[in-house]
CSV table of C-alpha atoms in Angstrom, one decimal:
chain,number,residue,atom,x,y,z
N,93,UNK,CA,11.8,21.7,-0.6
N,94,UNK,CA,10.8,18.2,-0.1
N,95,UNK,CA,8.9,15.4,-1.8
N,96,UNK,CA,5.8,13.9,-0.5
N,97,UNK,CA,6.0,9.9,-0.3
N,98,UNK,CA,2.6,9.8,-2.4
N,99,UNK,CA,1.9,5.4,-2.8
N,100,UNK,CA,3.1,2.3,-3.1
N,101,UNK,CA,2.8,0.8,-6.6
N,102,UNK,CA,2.0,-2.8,-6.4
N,103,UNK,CA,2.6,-5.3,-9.6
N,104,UNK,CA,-0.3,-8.3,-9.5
N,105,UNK,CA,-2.5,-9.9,-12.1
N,106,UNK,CA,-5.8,-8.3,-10.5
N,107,UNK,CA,-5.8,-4.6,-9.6
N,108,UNK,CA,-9.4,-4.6,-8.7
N,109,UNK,CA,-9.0,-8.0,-6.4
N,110,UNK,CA,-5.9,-7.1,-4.2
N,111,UNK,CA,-7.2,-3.4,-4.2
N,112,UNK,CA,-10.3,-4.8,-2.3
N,113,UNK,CA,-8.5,-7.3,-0.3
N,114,UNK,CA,-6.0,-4.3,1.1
N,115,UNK,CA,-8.8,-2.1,1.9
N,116,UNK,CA,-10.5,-4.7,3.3
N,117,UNK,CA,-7.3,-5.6,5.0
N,118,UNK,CA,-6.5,-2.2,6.3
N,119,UNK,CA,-10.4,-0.7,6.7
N,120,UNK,CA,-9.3,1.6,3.8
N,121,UNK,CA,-11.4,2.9,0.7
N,122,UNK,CA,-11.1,2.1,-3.2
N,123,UNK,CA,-11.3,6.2,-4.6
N,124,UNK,CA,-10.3,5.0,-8.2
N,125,UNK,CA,-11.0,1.9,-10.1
N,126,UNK,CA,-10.4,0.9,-13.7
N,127,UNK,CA,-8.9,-1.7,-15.7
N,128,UNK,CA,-5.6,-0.3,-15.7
N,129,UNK,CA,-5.6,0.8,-11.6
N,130,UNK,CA,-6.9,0.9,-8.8
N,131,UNK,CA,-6.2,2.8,-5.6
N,132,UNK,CA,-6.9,2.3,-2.1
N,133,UNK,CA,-6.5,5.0,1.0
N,134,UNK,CA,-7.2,5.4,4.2
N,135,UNK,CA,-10.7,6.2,5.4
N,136,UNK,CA,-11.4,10.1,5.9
N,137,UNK,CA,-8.5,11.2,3.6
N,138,UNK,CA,-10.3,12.0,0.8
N,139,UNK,CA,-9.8,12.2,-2.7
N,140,UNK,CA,-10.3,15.7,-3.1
N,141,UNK,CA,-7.8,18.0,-4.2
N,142,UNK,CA,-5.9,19.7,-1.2
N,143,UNK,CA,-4.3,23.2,-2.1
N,144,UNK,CA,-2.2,24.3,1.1
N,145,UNK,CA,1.3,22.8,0.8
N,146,UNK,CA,1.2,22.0,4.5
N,147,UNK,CA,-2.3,20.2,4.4
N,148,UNK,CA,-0.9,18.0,1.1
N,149,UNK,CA,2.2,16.9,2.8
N,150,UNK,CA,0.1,15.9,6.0
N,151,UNK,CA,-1.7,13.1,4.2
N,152,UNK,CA,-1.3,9.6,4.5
N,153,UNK,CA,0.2,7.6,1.2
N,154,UNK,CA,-2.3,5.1,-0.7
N,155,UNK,CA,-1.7,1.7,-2.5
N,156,UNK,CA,-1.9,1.9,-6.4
N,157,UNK,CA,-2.6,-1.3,-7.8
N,158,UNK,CA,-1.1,-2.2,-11.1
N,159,UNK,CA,-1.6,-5.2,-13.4
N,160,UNK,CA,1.7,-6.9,-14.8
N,161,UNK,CA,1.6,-10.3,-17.4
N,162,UNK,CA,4.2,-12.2,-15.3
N,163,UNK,CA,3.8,-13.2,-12.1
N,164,UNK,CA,6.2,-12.9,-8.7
N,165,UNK,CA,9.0,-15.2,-8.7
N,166,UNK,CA,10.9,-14.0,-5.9
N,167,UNK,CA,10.8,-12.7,-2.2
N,168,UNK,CA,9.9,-8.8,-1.9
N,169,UNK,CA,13.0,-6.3,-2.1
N,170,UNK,CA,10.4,-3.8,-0.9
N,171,UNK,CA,7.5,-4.8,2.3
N,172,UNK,CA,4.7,-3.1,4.1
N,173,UNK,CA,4.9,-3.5,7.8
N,174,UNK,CA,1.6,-3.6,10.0
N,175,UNK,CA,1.4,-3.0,13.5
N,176,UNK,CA,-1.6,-3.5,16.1
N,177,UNK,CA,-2.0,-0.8,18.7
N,178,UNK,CA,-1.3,-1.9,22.3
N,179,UNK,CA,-5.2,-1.9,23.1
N,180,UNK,CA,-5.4,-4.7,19.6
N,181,UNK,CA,-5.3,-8.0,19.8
N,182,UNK,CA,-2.5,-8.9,18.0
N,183,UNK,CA,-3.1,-12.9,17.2
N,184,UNK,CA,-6.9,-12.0,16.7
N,185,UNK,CA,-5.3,-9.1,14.0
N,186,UNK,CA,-3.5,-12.2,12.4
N,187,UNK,CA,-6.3,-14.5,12.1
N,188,UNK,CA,-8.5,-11.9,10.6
N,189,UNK,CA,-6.2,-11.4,7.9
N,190,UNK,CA,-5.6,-15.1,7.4
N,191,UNK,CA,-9.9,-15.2,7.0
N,192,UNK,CA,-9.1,-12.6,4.3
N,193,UNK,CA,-7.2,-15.1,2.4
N,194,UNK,CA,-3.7,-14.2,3.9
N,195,UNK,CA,-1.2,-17.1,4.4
N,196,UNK,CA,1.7,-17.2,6.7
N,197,UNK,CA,5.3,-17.2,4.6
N,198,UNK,CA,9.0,-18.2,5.5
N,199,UNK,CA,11.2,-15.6,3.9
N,200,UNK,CA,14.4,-17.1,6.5
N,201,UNK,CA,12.9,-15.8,9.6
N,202,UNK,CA,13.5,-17.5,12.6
N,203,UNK,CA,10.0,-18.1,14.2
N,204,UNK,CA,11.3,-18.1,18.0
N,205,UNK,CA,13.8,-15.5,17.3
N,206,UNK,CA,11.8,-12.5,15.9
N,207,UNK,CA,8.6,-10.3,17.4
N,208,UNK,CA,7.1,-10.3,13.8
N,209,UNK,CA,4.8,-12.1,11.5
N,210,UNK,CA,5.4,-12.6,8.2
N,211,UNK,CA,2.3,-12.6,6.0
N,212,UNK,CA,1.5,-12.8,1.9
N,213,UNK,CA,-1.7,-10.8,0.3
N,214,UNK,CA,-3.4,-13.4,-2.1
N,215,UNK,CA,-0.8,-12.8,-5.0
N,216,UNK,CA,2.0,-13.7,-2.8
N,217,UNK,CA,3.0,-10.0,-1.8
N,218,UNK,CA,4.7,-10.6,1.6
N,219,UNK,CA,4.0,-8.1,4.7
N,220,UNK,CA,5.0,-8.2,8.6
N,221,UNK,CA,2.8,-7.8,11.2
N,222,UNK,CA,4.6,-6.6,13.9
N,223,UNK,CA,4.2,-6.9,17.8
N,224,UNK,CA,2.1,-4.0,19.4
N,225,UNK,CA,2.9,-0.3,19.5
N,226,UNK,CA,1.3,3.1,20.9
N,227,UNK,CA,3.7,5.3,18.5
């Protein structure tokens, strides 16, 4: 028997603001909403219960959204990584989010060294985009 990796909780101030901006981010959907969560998912994976085993373990994870009083301090133990698809502009991917309200973070990366951007959501949660992939 196995678990099912189910979400990714995500501390911030406002549940309902960086639930928008990820779904907004990541052309997802916001299935629940209220002051004390919200969740995003991935378009077309529905909210609806799914009784086969096999079916359940076959859908993607969400992002739960969480409020906390104090606010990040530190760099992320824990990251989301985003990649393009070959056919995807990459930069144009980058800019997009930066028109979002993303903002481009040094976590000790060297910028001509590595093949990844390093990003934070509007509460200072910092992600990668990473260089183009078709797996």
């Amino acid at each position: 028997m196995a678990l099912k990796w189910y979400t990714v909780v995500v501390d911030c101030h406002d549940p309902q603001a960086q639930a928008r901006w990820w779904a907004e981010a990541l052309d997802w959907q916001i299935v629940h909403d209220t002051p004390e969560e919200a969740v995003a998912i991935p378009k077309g994976m529905g909210a609806e219960p799914v009784a086969e085993l096999e079916a359940w373990f076959a859908r993607g994870q969400g992002l739960l959204f969480v409020p906390v009083p104090e606010g990040k301090t530190v760099k992320n133990r824990l990251h989301i990584d985003l990649a393009p698809h070959t056919s995807q502009d990459r930069d144009a991917e980058i800019a997009r989010l930066e028109s979002l309200g993303a903002t481009r973070v040094n976590v000790g990366q060297d910028e001509a060294d590595v093949t990844w951007t390093v990003l934070a959501d509007p509460e200072g949660n910092e992600f990668c985009v990473l260089s183009s992939r078709n797996r």
